[in-house]
mmCIF file of C-alpha atoms in Angstrom:
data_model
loop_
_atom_site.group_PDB
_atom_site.id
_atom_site.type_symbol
_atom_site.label_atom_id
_atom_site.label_comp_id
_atom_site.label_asym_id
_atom_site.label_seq_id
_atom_site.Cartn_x
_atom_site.Cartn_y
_atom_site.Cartn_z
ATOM 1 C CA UNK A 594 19.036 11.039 5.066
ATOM 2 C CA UNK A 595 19.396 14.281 6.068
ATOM 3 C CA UNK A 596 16.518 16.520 7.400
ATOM 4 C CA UNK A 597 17.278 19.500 5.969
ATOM 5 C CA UNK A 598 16.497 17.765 2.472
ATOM 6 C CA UNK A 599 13.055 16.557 3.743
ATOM 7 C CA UNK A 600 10.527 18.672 4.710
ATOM 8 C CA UNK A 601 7.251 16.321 3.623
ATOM 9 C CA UNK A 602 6.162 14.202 6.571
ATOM 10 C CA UNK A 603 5.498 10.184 5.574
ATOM 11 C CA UNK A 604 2.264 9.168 7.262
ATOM 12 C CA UNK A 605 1.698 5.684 7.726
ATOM 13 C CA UNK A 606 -1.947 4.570 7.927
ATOM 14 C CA UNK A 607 -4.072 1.226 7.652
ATOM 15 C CA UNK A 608 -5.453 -1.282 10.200
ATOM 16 C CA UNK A 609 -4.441 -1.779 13.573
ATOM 17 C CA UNK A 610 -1.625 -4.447 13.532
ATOM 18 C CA UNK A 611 -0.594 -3.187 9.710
ATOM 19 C CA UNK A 612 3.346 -2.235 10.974
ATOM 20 C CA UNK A 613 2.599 1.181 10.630
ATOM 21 C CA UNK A 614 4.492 1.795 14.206
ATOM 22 C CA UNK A 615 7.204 -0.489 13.618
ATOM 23 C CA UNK A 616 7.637 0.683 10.183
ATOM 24 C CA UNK A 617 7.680 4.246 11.571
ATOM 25 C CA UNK A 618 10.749 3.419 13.972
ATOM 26 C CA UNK A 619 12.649 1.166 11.652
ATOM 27 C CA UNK A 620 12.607 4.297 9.207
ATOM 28 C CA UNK A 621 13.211 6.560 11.615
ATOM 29 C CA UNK A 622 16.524 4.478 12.561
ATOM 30 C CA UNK A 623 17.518 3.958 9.266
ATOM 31 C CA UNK A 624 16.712 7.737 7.746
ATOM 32 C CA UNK A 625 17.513 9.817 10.917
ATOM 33 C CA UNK A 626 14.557 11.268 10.754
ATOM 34 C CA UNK A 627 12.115 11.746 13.959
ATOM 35 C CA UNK A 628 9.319 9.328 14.267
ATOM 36 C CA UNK A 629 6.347 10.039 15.894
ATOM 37 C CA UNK A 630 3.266 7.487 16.935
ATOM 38 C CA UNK A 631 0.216 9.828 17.097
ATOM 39 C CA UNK A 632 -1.627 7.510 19.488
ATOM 40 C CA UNK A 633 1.437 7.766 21.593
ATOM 41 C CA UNK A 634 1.542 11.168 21.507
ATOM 42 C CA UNK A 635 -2.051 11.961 22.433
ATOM 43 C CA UNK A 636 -1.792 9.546 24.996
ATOM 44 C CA UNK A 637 1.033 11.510 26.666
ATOM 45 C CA UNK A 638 -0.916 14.426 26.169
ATOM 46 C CA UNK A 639 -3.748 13.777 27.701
ATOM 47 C CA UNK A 640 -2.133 11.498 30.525
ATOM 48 C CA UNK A 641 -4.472 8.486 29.508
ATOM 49 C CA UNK A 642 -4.075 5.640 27.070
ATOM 50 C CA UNK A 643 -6.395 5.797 23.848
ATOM 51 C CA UNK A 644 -8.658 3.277 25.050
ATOM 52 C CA UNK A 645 -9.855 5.225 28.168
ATOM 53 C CA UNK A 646 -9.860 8.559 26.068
ATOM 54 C CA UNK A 647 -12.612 6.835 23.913
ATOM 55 C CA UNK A 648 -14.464 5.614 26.640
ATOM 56 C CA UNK A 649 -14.708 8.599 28.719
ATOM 57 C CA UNK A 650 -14.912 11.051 26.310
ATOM 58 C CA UNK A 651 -16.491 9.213 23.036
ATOM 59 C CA UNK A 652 -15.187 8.451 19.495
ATOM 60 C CA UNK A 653 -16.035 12.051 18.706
ATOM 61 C CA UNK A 654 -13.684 13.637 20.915
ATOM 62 C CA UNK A 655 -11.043 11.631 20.287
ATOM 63 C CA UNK A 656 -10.718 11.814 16.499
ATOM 64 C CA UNK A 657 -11.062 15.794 16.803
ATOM 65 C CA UNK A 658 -8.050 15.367 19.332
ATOM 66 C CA UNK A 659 -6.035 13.274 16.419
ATOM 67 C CA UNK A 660 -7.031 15.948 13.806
ATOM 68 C CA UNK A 661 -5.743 18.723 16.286
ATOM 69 C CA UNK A 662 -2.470 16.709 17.064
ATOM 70 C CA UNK A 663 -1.802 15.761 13.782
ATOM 71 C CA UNK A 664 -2.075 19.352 12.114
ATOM 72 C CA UNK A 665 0.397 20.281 15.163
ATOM 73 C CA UNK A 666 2.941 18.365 13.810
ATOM 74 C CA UNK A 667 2.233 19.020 10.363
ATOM 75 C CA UNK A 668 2.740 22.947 11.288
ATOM 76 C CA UNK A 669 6.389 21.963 12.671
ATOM 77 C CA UNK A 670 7.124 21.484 8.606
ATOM 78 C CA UNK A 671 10.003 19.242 9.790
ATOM 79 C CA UNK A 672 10.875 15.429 8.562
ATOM 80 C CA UNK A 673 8.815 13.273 10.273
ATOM 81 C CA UNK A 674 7.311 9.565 9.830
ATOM 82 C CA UNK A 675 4.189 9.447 11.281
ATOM 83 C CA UNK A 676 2.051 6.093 12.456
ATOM 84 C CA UNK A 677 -1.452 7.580 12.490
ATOM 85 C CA UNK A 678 -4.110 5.387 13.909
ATOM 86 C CA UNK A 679 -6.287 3.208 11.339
ATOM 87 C CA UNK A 680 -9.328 5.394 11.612
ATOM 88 C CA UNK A 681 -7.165 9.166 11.712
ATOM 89 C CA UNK A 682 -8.301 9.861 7.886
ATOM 90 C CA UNK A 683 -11.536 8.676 7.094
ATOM 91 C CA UNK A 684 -13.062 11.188 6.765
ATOM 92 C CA UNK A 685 -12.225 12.264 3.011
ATOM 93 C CA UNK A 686 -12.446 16.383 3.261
ATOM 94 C CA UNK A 687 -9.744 15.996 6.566
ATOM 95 C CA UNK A 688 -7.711 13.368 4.528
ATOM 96 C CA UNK A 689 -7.682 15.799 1.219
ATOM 97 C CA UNK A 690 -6.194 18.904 3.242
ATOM 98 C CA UNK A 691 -3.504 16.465 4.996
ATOM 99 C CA UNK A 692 -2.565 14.612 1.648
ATOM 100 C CA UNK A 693 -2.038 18.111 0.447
ATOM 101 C CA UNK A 694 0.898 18.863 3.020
ATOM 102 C CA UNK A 695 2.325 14.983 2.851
ATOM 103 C CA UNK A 696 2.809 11.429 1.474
ATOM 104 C CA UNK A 697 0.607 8.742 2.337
ATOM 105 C CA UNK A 698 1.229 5.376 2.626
ATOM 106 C CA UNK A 699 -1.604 3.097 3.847
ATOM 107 C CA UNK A 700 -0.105 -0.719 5.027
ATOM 108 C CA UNK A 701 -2.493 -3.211 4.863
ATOM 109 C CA UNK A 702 -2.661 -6.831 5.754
ATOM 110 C CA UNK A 703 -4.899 -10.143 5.208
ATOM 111 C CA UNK A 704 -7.506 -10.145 8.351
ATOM 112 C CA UNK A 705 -6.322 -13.511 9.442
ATOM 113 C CA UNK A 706 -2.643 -11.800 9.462
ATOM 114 C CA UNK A 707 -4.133 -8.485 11.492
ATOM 115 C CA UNK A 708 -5.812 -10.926 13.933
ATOM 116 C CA UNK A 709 -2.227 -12.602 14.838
ATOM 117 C CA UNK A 710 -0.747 -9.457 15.463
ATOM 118 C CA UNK A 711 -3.527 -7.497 17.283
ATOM 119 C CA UNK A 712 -3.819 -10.462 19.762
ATOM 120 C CA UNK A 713 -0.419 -9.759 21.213
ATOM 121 C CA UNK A 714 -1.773 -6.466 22.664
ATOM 122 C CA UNK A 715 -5.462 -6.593 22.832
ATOM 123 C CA UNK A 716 -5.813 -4.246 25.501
ATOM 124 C CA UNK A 717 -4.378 -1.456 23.083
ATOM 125 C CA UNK A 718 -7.395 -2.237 20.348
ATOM 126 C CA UNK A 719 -10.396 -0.149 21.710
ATOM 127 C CA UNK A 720 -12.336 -0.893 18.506
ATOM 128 C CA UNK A 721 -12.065 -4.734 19.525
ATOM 129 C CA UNK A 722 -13.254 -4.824 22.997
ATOM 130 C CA UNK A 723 -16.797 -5.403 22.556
ATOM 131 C CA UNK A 724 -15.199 -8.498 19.933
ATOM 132 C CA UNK A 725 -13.537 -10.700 22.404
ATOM 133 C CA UNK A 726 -15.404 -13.681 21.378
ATOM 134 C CA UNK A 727 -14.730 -13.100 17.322
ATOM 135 C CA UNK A 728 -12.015 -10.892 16.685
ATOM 136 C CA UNK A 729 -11.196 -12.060 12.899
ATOM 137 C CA UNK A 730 -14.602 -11.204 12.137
ATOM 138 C CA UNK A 731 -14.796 -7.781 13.760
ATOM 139 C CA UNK A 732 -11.417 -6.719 12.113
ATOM 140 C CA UNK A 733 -12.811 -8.347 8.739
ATOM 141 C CA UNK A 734 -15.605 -6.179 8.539
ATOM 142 C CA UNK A 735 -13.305 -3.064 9.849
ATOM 143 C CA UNK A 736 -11.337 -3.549 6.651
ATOM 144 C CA UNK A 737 -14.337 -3.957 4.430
ATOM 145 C CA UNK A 738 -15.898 -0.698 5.979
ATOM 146 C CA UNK A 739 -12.602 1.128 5.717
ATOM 147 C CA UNK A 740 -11.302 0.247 1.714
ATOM 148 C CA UNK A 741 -12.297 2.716 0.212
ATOM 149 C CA UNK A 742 -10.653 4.948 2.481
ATOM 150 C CA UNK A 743 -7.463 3.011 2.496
ATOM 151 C CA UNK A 744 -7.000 3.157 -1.166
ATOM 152 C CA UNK A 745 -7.215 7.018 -1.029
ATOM 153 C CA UNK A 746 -3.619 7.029 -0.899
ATOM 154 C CA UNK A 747 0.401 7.682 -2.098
ATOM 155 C CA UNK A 748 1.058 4.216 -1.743
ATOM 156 C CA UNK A 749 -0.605 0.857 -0.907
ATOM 157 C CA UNK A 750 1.629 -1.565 0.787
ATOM 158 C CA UNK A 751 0.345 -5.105 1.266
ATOM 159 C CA UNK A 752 2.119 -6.174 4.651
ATOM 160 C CA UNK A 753 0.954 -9.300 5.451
ATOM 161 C CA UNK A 754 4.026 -11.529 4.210
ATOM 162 C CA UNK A 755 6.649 -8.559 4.731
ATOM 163 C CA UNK A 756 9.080 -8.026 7.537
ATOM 164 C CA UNK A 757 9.719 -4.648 8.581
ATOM 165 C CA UNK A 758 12.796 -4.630 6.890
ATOM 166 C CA UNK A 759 11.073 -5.581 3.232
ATOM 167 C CA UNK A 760 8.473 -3.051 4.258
ATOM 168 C CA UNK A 761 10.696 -0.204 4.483
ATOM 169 C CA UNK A 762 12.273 -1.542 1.249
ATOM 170 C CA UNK A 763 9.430 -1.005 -1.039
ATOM 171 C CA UNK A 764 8.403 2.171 0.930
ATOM 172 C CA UNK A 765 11.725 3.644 0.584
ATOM 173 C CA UNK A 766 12.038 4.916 -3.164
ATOM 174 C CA UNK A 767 8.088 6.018 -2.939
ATOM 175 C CA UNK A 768 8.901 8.462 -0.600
ATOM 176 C CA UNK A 769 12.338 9.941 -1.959
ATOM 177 C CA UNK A 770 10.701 10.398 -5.027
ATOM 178 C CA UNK A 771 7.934 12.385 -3.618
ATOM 179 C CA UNK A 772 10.321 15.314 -2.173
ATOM 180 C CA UNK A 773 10.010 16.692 -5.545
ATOM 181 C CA UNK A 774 5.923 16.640 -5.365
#
């Protein structure tokens, strides 16, 4: 795809260990279009990783730094997938004035399904430190706090029996069609 035909960034949001990063760079390959991992991003940023940004400068802080980054790159009005973290648009007034500029698509996944794929990289889930001993249960309870949110959305893509490849399949036509929107 070419970026001159694309101007409306893809955002990919939903729990921690959805795909939304994988997804991101597998349609980023596949599209030539630049992929960007906010996380990542803020993380270069601000020279620390996300977990130590929450813990030394609070959950506050750090979701007003994701707002700030993330309207940054929407100003760039180029083609971009972006992997936003789970929690980047709950709050419904900031999620209505991004939805207006972009597409949407939230990834979700059965919390047994999250639990296998957060556990490869627990040190990169700050919501799931104080969990340790009950992790299912703590990202159970994320994704019953967080529905409502997630299905304020483009698109809903149920990941948990998907590859990447089958995710990107499904995704695909959603977002061509929305260049028109």
């Amino acid at each position: 795809m070419n970026q001159s035909h694309r101007v409306r960034p893809i955002l990919l949001w939903g729990m921690m260990g959805a795909g939304k990063s994988a997804l991101a760079r597998h349609l980023c390959e596949n599209f030539e279009i630049e992929s960007v991992d906010l996380d990542t991003l803020i993380e270069i940023e601000h020279n620390a990783s996300v977990a130590h940004l929450i813990e030394t400068r609070g959950m506050a802080w750090f979701r007003g730094a994701e707002r700030q980054t993330l309207f940054a790159l929407l100003d760039q009005n180029r083609a971009q997938v972006i992997a936003l973290g789970g929690g980047t648009l709950l709050d419904p007034v900031f999620r209505k004035s991004v939805r207006e500029r972009t597409f949407i698509c939230t990834l979700t996944a059965h919390p047994s399904v999250l639990h296998q794929r957060v556990a490869l990289e627990p040190e990169r889930r700050p919501l799931l430190f104080g969990a340790s001993h009950d992790v299912l249960s703590a990202l159970t309870v994320l994704v019953d706090e967080r529905q409502d949110a997630y299905l304020d959305t483009d698109c809903l893509i149920d990941t948990s029996d998907l590859s990447i490849e089958q995710a990107a399949e499904l995704i695909t036509p959603l977002f061509l069609n929305s260049e028109a929107a």
